[in-house]
CSV table of C-alpha atoms in Angstrom, one decimal:
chain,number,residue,atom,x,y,z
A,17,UNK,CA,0.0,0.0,0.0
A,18,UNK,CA,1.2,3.5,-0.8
A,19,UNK,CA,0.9,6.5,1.6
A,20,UNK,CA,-2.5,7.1,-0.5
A,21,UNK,CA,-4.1,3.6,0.8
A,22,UNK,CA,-4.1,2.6,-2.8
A,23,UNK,CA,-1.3,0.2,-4.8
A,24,UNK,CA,1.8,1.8,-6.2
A,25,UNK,CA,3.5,1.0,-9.6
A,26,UNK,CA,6.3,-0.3,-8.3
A,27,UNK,CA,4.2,-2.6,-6.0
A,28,UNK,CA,2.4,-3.8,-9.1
A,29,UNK,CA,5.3,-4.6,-10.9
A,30,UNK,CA,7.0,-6.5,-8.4
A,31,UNK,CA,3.7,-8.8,-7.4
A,32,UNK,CA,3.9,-9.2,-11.3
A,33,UNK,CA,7.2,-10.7,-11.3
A,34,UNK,CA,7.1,-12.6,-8.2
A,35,UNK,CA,6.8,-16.5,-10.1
A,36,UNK,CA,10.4,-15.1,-11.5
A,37,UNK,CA,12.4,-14.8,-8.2
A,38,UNK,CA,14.8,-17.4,-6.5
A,39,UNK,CA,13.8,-18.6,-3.2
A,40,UNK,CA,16.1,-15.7,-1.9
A,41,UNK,CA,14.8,-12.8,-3.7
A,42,UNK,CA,11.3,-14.0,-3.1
A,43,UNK,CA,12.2,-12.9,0.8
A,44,UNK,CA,13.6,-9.4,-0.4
A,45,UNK,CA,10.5,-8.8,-2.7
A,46,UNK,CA,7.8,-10.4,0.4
A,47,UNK,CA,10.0,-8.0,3.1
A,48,UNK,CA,9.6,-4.6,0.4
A,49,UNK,CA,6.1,-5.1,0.0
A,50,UNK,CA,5.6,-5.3,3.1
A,51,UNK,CA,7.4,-2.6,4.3
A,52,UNK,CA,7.8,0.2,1.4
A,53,UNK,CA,8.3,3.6,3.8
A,54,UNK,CA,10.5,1.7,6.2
A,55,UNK,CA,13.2,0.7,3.0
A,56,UNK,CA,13.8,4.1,2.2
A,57,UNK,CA,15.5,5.0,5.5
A,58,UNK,CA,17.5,1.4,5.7
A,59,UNK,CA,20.8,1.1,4.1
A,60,UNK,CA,21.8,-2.3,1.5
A,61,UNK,CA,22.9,-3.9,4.7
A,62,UNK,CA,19.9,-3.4,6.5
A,63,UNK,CA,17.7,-4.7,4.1
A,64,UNK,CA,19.5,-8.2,3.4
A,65,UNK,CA,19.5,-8.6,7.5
A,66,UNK,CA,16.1,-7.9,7.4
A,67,UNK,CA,15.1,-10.3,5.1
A,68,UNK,CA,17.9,-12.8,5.9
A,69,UNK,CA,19.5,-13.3,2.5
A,70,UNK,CA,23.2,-11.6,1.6
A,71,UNK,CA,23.9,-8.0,0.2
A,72,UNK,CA,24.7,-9.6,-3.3
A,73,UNK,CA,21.1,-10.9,-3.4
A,74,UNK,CA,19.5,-7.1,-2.8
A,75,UNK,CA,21.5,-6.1,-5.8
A,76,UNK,CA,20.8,-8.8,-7.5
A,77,UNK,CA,17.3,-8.2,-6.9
A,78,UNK,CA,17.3,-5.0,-8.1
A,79,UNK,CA,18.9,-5.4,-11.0
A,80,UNK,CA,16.4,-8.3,-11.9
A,81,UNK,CA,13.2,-5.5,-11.5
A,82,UNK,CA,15.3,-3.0,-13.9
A,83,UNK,CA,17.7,-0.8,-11.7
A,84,UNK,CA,21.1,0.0,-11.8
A,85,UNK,CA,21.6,-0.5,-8.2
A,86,UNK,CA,20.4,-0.4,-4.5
A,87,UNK,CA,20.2,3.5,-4.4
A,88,UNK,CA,18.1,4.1,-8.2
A,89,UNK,CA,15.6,1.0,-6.2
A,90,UNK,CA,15.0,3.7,-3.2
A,91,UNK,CA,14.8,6.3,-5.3
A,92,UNK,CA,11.7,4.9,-7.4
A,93,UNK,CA,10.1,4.0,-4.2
A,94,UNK,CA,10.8,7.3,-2.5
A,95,UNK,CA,8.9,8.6,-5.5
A,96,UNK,CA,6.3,6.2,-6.4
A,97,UNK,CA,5.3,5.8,-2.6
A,98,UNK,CA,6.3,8.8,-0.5
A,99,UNK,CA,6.2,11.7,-2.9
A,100,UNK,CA,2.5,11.5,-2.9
A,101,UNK,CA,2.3,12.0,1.5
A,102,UNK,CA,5.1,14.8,0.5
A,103,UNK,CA,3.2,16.8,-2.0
A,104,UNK,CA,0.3,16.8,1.0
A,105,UNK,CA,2.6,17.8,3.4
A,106,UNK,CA,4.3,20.3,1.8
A,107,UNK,CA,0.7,21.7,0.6
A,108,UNK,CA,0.0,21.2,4.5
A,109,UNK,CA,2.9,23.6,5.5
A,110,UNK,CA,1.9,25.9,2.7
A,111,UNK,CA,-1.2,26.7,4.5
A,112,UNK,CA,0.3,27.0,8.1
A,113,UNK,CA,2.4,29.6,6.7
A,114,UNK,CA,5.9,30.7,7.3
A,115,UNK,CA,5.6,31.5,11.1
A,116,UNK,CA,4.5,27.5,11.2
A,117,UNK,CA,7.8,26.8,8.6
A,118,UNK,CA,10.5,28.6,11.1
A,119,UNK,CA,9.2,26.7,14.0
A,120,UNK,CA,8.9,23.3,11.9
A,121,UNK,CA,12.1,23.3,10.3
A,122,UNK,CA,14.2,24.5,13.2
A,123,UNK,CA,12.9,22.0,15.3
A,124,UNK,CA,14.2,19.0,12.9
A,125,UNK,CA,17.2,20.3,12.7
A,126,UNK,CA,17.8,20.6,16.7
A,127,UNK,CA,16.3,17.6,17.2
A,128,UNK,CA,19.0,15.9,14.6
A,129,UNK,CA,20.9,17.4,17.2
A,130,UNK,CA,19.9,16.1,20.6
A,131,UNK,CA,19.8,12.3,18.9
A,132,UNK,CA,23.6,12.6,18.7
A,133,UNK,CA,24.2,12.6,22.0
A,134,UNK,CA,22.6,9.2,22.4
A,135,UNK,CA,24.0,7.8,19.4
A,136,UNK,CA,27.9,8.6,19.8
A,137,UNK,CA,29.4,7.0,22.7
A,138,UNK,CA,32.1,8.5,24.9
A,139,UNK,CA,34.7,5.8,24.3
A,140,UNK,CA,34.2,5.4,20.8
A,141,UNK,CA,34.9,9.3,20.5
A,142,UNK,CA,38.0,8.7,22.6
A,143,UNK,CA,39.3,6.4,20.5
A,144,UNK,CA,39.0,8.1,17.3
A,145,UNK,CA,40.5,11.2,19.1
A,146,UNK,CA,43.3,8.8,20.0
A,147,UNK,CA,43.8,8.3,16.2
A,148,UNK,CA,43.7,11.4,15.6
A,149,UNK,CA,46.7,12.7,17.7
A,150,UNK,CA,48.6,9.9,16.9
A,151,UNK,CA,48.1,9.8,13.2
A,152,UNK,CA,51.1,10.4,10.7
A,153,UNK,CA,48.5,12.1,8.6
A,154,UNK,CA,44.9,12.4,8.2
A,155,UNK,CA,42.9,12.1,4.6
A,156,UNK,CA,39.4,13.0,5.2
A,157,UNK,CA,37.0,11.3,2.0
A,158,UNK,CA,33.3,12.4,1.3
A,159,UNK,CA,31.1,13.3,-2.0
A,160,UNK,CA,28.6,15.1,-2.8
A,161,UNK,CA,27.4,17.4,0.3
A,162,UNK,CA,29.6,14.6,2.4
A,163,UNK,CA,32.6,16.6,0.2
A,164,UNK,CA,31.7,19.4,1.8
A,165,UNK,CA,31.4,18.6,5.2
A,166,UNK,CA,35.3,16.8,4.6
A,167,UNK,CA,36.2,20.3,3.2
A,168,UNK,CA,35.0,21.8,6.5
A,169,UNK,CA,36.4,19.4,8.6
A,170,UNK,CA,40.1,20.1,7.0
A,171,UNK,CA,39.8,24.0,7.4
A,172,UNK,CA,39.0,23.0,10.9
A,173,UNK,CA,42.1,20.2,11.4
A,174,UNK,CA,44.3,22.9,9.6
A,175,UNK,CA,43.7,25.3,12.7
A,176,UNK,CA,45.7,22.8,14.9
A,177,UNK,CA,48.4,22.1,13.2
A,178,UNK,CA,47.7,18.9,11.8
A,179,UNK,CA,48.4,17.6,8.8
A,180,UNK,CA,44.9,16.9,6.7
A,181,UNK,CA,44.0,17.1,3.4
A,182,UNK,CA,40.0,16.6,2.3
A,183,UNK,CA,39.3,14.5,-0.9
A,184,UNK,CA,36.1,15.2,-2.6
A,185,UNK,CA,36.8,13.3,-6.3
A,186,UNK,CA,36.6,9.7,-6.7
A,187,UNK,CA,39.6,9.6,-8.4
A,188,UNK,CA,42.1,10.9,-6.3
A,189,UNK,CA,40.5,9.4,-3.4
A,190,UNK,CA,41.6,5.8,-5.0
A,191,UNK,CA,45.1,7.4,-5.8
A,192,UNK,CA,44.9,8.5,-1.9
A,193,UNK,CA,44.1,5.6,-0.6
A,194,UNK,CA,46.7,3.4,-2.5
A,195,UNK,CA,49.6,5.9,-1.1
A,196,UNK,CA,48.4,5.2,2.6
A,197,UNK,CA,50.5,3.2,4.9
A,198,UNK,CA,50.2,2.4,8.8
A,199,UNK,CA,50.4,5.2,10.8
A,200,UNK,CA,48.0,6.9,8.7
A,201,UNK,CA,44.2,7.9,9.4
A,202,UNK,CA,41.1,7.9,6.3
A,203,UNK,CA,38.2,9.8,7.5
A,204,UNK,CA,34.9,8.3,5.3
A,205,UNK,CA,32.3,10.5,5.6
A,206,UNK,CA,28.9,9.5,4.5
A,207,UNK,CA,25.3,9.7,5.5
A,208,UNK,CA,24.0,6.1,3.7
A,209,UNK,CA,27.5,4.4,4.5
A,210,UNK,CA,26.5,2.9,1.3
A,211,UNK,CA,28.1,5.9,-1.2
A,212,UNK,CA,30.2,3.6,-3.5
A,213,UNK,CA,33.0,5.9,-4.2
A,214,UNK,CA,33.6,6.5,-0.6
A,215,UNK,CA,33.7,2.9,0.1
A,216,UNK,CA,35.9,1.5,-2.5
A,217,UNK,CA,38.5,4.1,-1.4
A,218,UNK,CA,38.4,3.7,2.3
A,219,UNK,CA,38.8,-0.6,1.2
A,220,UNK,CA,42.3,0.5,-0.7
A,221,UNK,CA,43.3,2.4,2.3
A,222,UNK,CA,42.5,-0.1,4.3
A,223,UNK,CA,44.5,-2.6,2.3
A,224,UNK,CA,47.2,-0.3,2.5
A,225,UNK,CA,47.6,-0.5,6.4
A,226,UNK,CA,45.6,2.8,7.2
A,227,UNK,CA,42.8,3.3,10.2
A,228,UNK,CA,39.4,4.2,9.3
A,229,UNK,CA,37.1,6.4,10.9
A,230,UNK,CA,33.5,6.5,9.8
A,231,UNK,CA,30.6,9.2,10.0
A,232,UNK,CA,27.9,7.7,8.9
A,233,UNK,CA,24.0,7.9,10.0
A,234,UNK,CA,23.9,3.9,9.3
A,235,UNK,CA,25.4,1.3,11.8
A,236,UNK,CA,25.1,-2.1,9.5
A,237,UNK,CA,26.2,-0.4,6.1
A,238,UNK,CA,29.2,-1.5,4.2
A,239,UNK,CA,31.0,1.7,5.1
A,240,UNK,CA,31.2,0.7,9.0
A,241,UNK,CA,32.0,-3.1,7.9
A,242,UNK,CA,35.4,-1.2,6.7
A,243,UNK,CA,36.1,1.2,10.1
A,244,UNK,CA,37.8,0.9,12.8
A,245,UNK,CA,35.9,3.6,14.3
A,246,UNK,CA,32.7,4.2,13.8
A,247,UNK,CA,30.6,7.7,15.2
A,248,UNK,CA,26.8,7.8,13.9
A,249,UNK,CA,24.6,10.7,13.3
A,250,UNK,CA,21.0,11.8,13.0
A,251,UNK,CA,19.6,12.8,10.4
A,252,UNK,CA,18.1,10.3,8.0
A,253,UNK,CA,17.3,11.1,4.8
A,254,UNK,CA,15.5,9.5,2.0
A,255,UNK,CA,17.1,9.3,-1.6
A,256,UNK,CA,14.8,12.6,-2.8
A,257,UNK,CA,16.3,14.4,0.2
A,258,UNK,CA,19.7,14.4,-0.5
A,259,UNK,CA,22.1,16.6,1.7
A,260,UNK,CA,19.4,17.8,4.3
A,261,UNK,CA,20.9,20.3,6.3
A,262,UNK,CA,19.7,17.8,9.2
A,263,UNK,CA,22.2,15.6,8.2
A,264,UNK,CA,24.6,18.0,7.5
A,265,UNK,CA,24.3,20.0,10.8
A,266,UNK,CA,24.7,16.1,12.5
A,267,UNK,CA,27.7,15.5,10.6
A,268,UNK,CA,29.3,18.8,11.3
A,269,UNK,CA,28.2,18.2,15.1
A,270,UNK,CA,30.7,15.7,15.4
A,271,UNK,CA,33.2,17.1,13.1
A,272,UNK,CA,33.7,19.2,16.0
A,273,UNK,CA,33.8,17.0,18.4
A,274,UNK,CA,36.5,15.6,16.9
A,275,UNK,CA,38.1,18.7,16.5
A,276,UNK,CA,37.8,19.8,20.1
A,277,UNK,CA,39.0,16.6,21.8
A,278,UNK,CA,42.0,17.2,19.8
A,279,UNK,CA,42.5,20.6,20.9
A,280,UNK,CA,41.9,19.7,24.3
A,281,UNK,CA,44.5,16.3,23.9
A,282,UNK,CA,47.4,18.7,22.3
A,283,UNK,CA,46.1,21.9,24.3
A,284,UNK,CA,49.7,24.2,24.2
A,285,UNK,CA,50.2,23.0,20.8
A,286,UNK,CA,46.9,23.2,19.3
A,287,UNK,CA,46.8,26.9,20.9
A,288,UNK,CA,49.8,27.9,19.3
A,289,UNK,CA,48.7,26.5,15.8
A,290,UNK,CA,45.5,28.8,16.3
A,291,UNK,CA,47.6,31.8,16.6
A,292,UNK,CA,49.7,31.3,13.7
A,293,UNK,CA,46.8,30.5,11.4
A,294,UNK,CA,44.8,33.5,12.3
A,295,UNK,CA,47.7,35.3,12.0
A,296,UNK,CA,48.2,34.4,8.6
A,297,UNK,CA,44.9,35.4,7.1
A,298,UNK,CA,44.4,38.4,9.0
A,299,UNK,CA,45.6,40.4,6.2
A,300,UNK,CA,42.3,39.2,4.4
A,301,UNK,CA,40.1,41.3,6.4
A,302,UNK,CA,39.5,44.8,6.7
């Protein structure tokens, strides 16, 4: 059922082709029918737990109903079930006017917020501040809005002293990650934990003897299978939502609690650094 009470398109046309399955994509195609607004917020991982079969049979799966991948298979539900309860909501907040908007909207994004605190545990934050001060370097990957949040996160690092560089094209992050070596630090950055540029990189620098830290809003997602350290945010999204600023004020939430563990860690170094770098720009201003 769609968020209209009626049956979607995409529900049709996977009942239609439901004598085609194997016995394991029969439990991915019973699991999505049954639970279409619930898939768009669950990562490639989440789904095959969910309907006990492996990742490779979810892509499989999709690529038998006529996608590309896991990602174009949310999108077409995100449209063809959710966009319909969207259009009334948005007409909803259209009529509440903006007063009702300001309230609505800032409310999400404190919310996104609040939920950190109960998703990032204390140790886990120590550790990856451990890293941190004891990395040889630090490479900081992400795409899309995920790129910019890694380009933040280096202006940030930069301030202390430490030596970061943020990696926003596929192809250098692969050239990155092949020149990593132990001692050094990838930070993968990505809401899904499913971005496939992201992951292939952080896999090389892995190979390569590095330590990865994840941000991702997914636990069981093929980015985290790859980490070392893993620090989840709020902020879902769905696939027609792409780079919420919930998600992004999450992500930059614990950007900079990453940021000030480390200055707190290397204190009368990390205070020096600050002066010299402010220093350096203050030219730029009137």
């Amino acid at each position: 059922m769609n968020m209209n009470g009626g049956t979607s398109a995409l529900q049709a046309k996977l009942n239609s082709l439901l004598n085609t399955y194997t016995n394991s994509e029969s439990k991915v195609a019973v699991f999505v029918l049954s639970h279409m607004e619930q898939v768009i917020y669950m990562s490639v991982t989440d789904l095959a737990e969910q309907a006990e079969v492996g990742e490779t049979t979810v892509l499989r799966f999709c690529r038998k109903i006529g996608f590309r991948g896991y990602q174009e298979f949310k999108l077409a539900i995100a449209q063809d079930v959710a966009l319909p309860g969207r259009a009334a909501s948005m007409d909803m907040e259209q009529r509440e006017g903006s007063l009702a908007l300001i309230h609505k909207i800032t409310e999400a994004n404190i919310k996104a917020l609040q939920e950190c605190v109960s998703l990032i545990d204390a140790s886990t934050l120590d550790k990856a501040i451990h890293f941190l001060v004891a990395a040889r370097r630090i490479h900081i990957y992400g795409v899309g809005t995920s790129g910019i949040t890694a380009l933040d996160a280096k202006s940030k690092f930069l301030r202390f002293g430490i030596s970061v560089d943020a990696i926003t094209d596929p192809h250098f992050q692969s050239m990155s990650a092949s020149t990593m070596k132990r001692g050094d630090i990838v930070i993968g950055i990505s809401v899904s934990g499913s971005t496939r540029d992201t992951v292939d990189a952080l896999r090389i620098a892995k190979e390569n003897g590095a330590n990865i830290i994840s941000i991702t809003h997914y636990m069981r997602s093929p980015i985290t299978k790859l980490s070392d350290v893993v620090l989840l945010t709020a902020g879902k999204e769905t696939p027609l939502e792409g780079g919420s600023l919930a998600a992004k004020i999450a992500q930059l939430n614990v950007v900079d609690m990453l940021c000030t563990g480390l200055m707190i860690v290397t204190q009368e170094t990390a205070l020096e650094y600050q002066k010299k770098t402010a220093q350096a720009v203050v030219d730029k201003f009137y």
